[in-house]
């Protein structure tokens, strides 16, 4: 598989994002909501660079993605989320593609009373975006290719790769 973003570039960028997040929150408490399963590696690396009072919660989004290119109906499980009244929330996800997943997550978190919501994604495919979602922190803009690694899967495989690779369908 062709490596699109090497592990050391990812680490360097995660450090920069953490610095940007620290500057923006200015020591205020932040409730991080990670979107499983893709956020797993990014979230773990990012939170260890944050010198802020942080709480962490997880929601589960799955889109029954059958093939690399088409996503099916979205299922969102957010029943473990606490009351977010008055909280500043930072949503962390792996990739902003069409934006439908994050649009739903944002709507759900707003419904729990969050005072302020920001979004951090490792990757963004700008040309695929259709939902009105803006990410406040973006690791890398990438072309419209299906990628795996650093948390991102194909058929639940490849999440453990330390880099981002392009998966071309056979
Ligand atoms: P969206 O709702 O923005 O279209 O899709 C977001 C979700 O689809 C991501 O959180 C991720 O799980 C999955 N996804 C979108 N593009 C890719 C990709 O290139 N590779 C992988 N592995 N998953 C993707
Ligand atoms: Mg995801």
Coordinates of C-alpha atoms and ligand atoms in Angstrom, one line a residue:
X1 CA 0.0 0.0 0.0
X2 CA 1.2 3.5 -0.8
X3 CA 2.0 5.6 2.3
X4 CA 0.3 8.9 2.1
X5 CA 1.3 10.3 5.4
X6 CA 4.2 8.9 7.3
X7 CA 4.1 8.3 11.1
X8 CA 6.6 11.0 12.0
X9 CA 4.6 13.6 10.0
X10 CA 1.4 12.6 11.9
X11 CA 3.2 12.9 15.2
X12 CA 4.6 16.3 14.4
X13 CA 1.1 17.5 13.3
X14 CA -0.6 16.1 16.4
X15 CA 1.8 18.2 18.6
X16 CA 0.9 21.3 16.6
X17 CA -2.8 20.6 16.9
X18 CA -2.5 20.1 20.7
X19 CA -0.7 23.4 21.0
X20 CA -3.4 25.2 19.0
X21 CA -6.1 23.6 21.2
X22 CA -4.3 24.6 24.4
X23 CA -4.1 28.2 23.2
X24 CA -7.8 28.3 22.4
X25 CA -9.1 26.8 25.6
X26 CA -6.7 28.8 27.9
X27 CA -6.8 26.3 30.8
X28 CA -10.6 26.0 30.7
X29 CA -12.0 22.5 31.2
X30 CA -12.8 20.7 28.0
X31 CA -15.1 17.7 27.5
X32 CA -13.7 15.6 24.7
X33 CA -16.1 13.4 22.8
X34 CA -14.3 10.9 20.6
X35 CA -16.2 9.2 17.8
X36 CA -15.5 5.5 17.8
X37 CA -13.9 3.5 16.3
X38 CA -11.8 5.6 14.0
X39 CA -10.8 8.2 16.5
X40 CA -9.0 5.7 18.7
X41 CA -5.4 6.3 17.8
X42 CA -5.7 10.0 17.1
X43 CA -7.5 10.6 20.4
X44 CA -5.0 8.6 22.4
X45 CA -2.1 10.6 20.9
X46 CA -3.8 14.0 21.1
X47 CA -4.9 13.8 24.7
X48 CA -1.5 12.9 26.0
X49 CA -0.2 16.2 24.5
X50 CA -2.9 18.4 26.1
X51 CA -2.0 20.3 29.2
X52 CA -5.7 21.1 30.0
X53 CA -8.3 19.8 32.5
X54 CA -9.8 17.2 30.2
X55 CA -12.7 14.7 30.5
X56 CA -13.2 12.1 27.9
X57 CA -16.3 10.4 26.6
X58 CA -16.9 8.2 23.6
X59 CA -19.8 7.8 21.1
X60 CA -20.1 5.0 18.6
X61 CA -20.9 5.9 15.0
X62 CA -21.1 3.2 12.3
X63 CA -22.3 3.7 8.8
X64 CA -22.4 0.0 7.7
X65 CA -19.9 0.9 5.0
X66 CA -20.0 -2.0 2.7
X67 CA -17.4 -1.0 0.2
X68 CA -14.6 1.6 0.5
X69 CA -16.6 4.2 -1.4
X70 CA -20.2 4.0 -0.3
X71 CA -21.5 4.6 3.1
X72 CA -24.9 3.2 4.2
X73 CA -27.3 4.3 6.9
X74 CA -25.7 5.9 9.9
X75 CA -26.2 4.5 13.3
X76 CA -25.1 6.7 16.3
X77 CA -24.9 5.3 19.8
X78 CA -24.6 8.1 22.3
X79 CA -26.4 6.7 25.3
X80 CA -23.3 6.8 27.5
X81 CA -22.9 10.6 27.1
X82 CA -23.4 12.6 30.3
X83 CA -25.3 15.8 30.6
X84 CA -23.3 18.4 28.8
X85 CA -25.1 21.5 30.0
X86 CA -22.7 24.5 30.0
X87 CA -19.7 22.4 28.9
X88 CA -17.2 23.3 26.2
X89 CA -17.0 20.2 24.0
X90 CA -14.3 19.2 21.6
X91 CA -15.4 16.4 19.2
X92 CA -12.5 14.3 18.0
X93 CA -12.9 12.1 14.8
X94 CA -10.6 10.5 12.4
X95 CA -11.8 12.0 9.1
X96 CA -14.3 14.5 7.8
X97 CA -15.6 13.0 4.5
X98 CA -19.2 13.9 3.6
X99 CA -19.7 15.4 7.0
X100 CA -22.9 13.4 7.7
X101 CA -21.5 11.6 10.7
X102 CA -20.2 14.8 12.4
X103 CA -23.4 16.7 11.6
X104 CA -25.3 14.0 13.5
X105 CA -22.8 14.0 16.4
X106 CA -22.9 17.8 16.7
X107 CA -26.7 17.8 16.7
X108 CA -26.7 15.2 19.4
X109 CA -24.2 17.0 21.6
X110 CA -26.0 20.3 21.1
X111 CA -29.1 18.4 22.3
X112 CA -27.3 17.6 25.5
X113 CA -26.9 21.3 26.3
X114 CA -23.3 21.9 25.4
X115 CA -22.4 25.6 25.7
X116 CA -19.8 25.5 22.9
X117 CA -18.7 22.9 20.4
X118 CA -15.5 22.6 18.5
X119 CA -14.4 19.8 16.1
X120 CA -11.0 18.2 15.6
X121 CA -10.3 15.8 12.8
X122 CA -7.0 14.2 11.7
X123 CA -8.0 14.2 8.0
X124 CA -10.4 16.1 5.7
X125 CA -11.5 15.4 2.2
X126 CA -12.6 18.8 1.2
X127 CA -14.2 18.0 -2.1
X128 CA -16.5 15.3 -0.6
X129 CA -18.0 17.6 2.0
X130 CA -21.8 18.0 1.7
X131 CA -23.1 18.6 5.2
X132 CA -22.6 22.0 6.8
X133 CA -19.8 21.0 9.1
X134 CA -16.7 23.0 9.8
X135 CA -13.7 21.6 11.6
X136 CA -11.8 23.9 13.9
X137 CA -8.7 21.7 13.9
X138 CA -7.6 19.7 10.8
X139 CA -4.5 17.6 10.7
X140 CA -4.2 17.1 6.9
X141 CA -6.3 17.8 3.8
X142 CA -6.2 14.8 1.6
X143 CA -7.4 13.9 -1.9
X144 CA -10.5 11.9 -2.5
X145 CA -8.9 8.5 -1.9
X146 CA -9.9 5.7 0.5
X147 CA -7.3 5.7 3.3
X148 CA -6.5 3.3 6.2
X149 CA -4.2 3.2 9.2
X150 CA -3.8 5.3 12.4
X151 CA -7.3 4.2 13.4
X152 CA -9.0 4.1 10.0
X153 CA -10.1 0.7 8.8
X154 CA -11.2 -1.3 5.9
X155 CA -13.5 -4.1 7.0
X156 CA -12.1 -3.6 10.5
X157 CA -8.5 -4.2 9.3
X158 CA -5.5 -1.9 9.2
X159 CA -6.4 0.3 12.1
X160 CA -3.1 -0.4 13.8
X161 CA -0.9 0.9 11.0
X162 CA 1.2 3.8 12.4
X163 CA 0.9 5.7 9.1
X164 CA -1.9 6.7 6.7
X165 CA -1.9 4.6 3.5
X166 CA -4.1 4.6 0.4
X167 CA -6.1 1.5 -0.2
X168 CA -6.9 0.9 -3.8
X169 CA -9.6 -1.6 -4.5
X170 CA -8.5 -4.6 -6.4
Ligands
LIG1 P1 -18.8 11.1 6.7 O1 -20.0 10.9 7.5 O2 -18.1 12.3 6.9 O3 -19.1 10.9 5.2 O4 -17.9 9.8 7.0 C1 -17.2 9.8 8.1 C2 -16.8 8.4 8.4 O5 -16.6 7.6 7.3 C3 -15.4 8.5 9.0 O6 -15.5 8.8 10.4 C4 -14.8 7.2 8.7 O7 -15.2 6.2 9.7 C5 -15.4 6.8 7.4 N1 -14.6 7.2 6.3 C6 -14.7 8.3 5.4 N2 -13.7 8.3 4.5 C7 -12.9 7.3 4.9 C8 -11.6 6.8 4.3 O8 -11.0 7.3 3.4 N3 -11.1 5.7 4.9 C9 -11.7 5.1 6.0 N4 -11.1 4.0 6.5 N5 -12.9 5.5 6.5 C10 -13.4 6.6 5.9
LIG2 MG1 -15.6 7.4 12.0

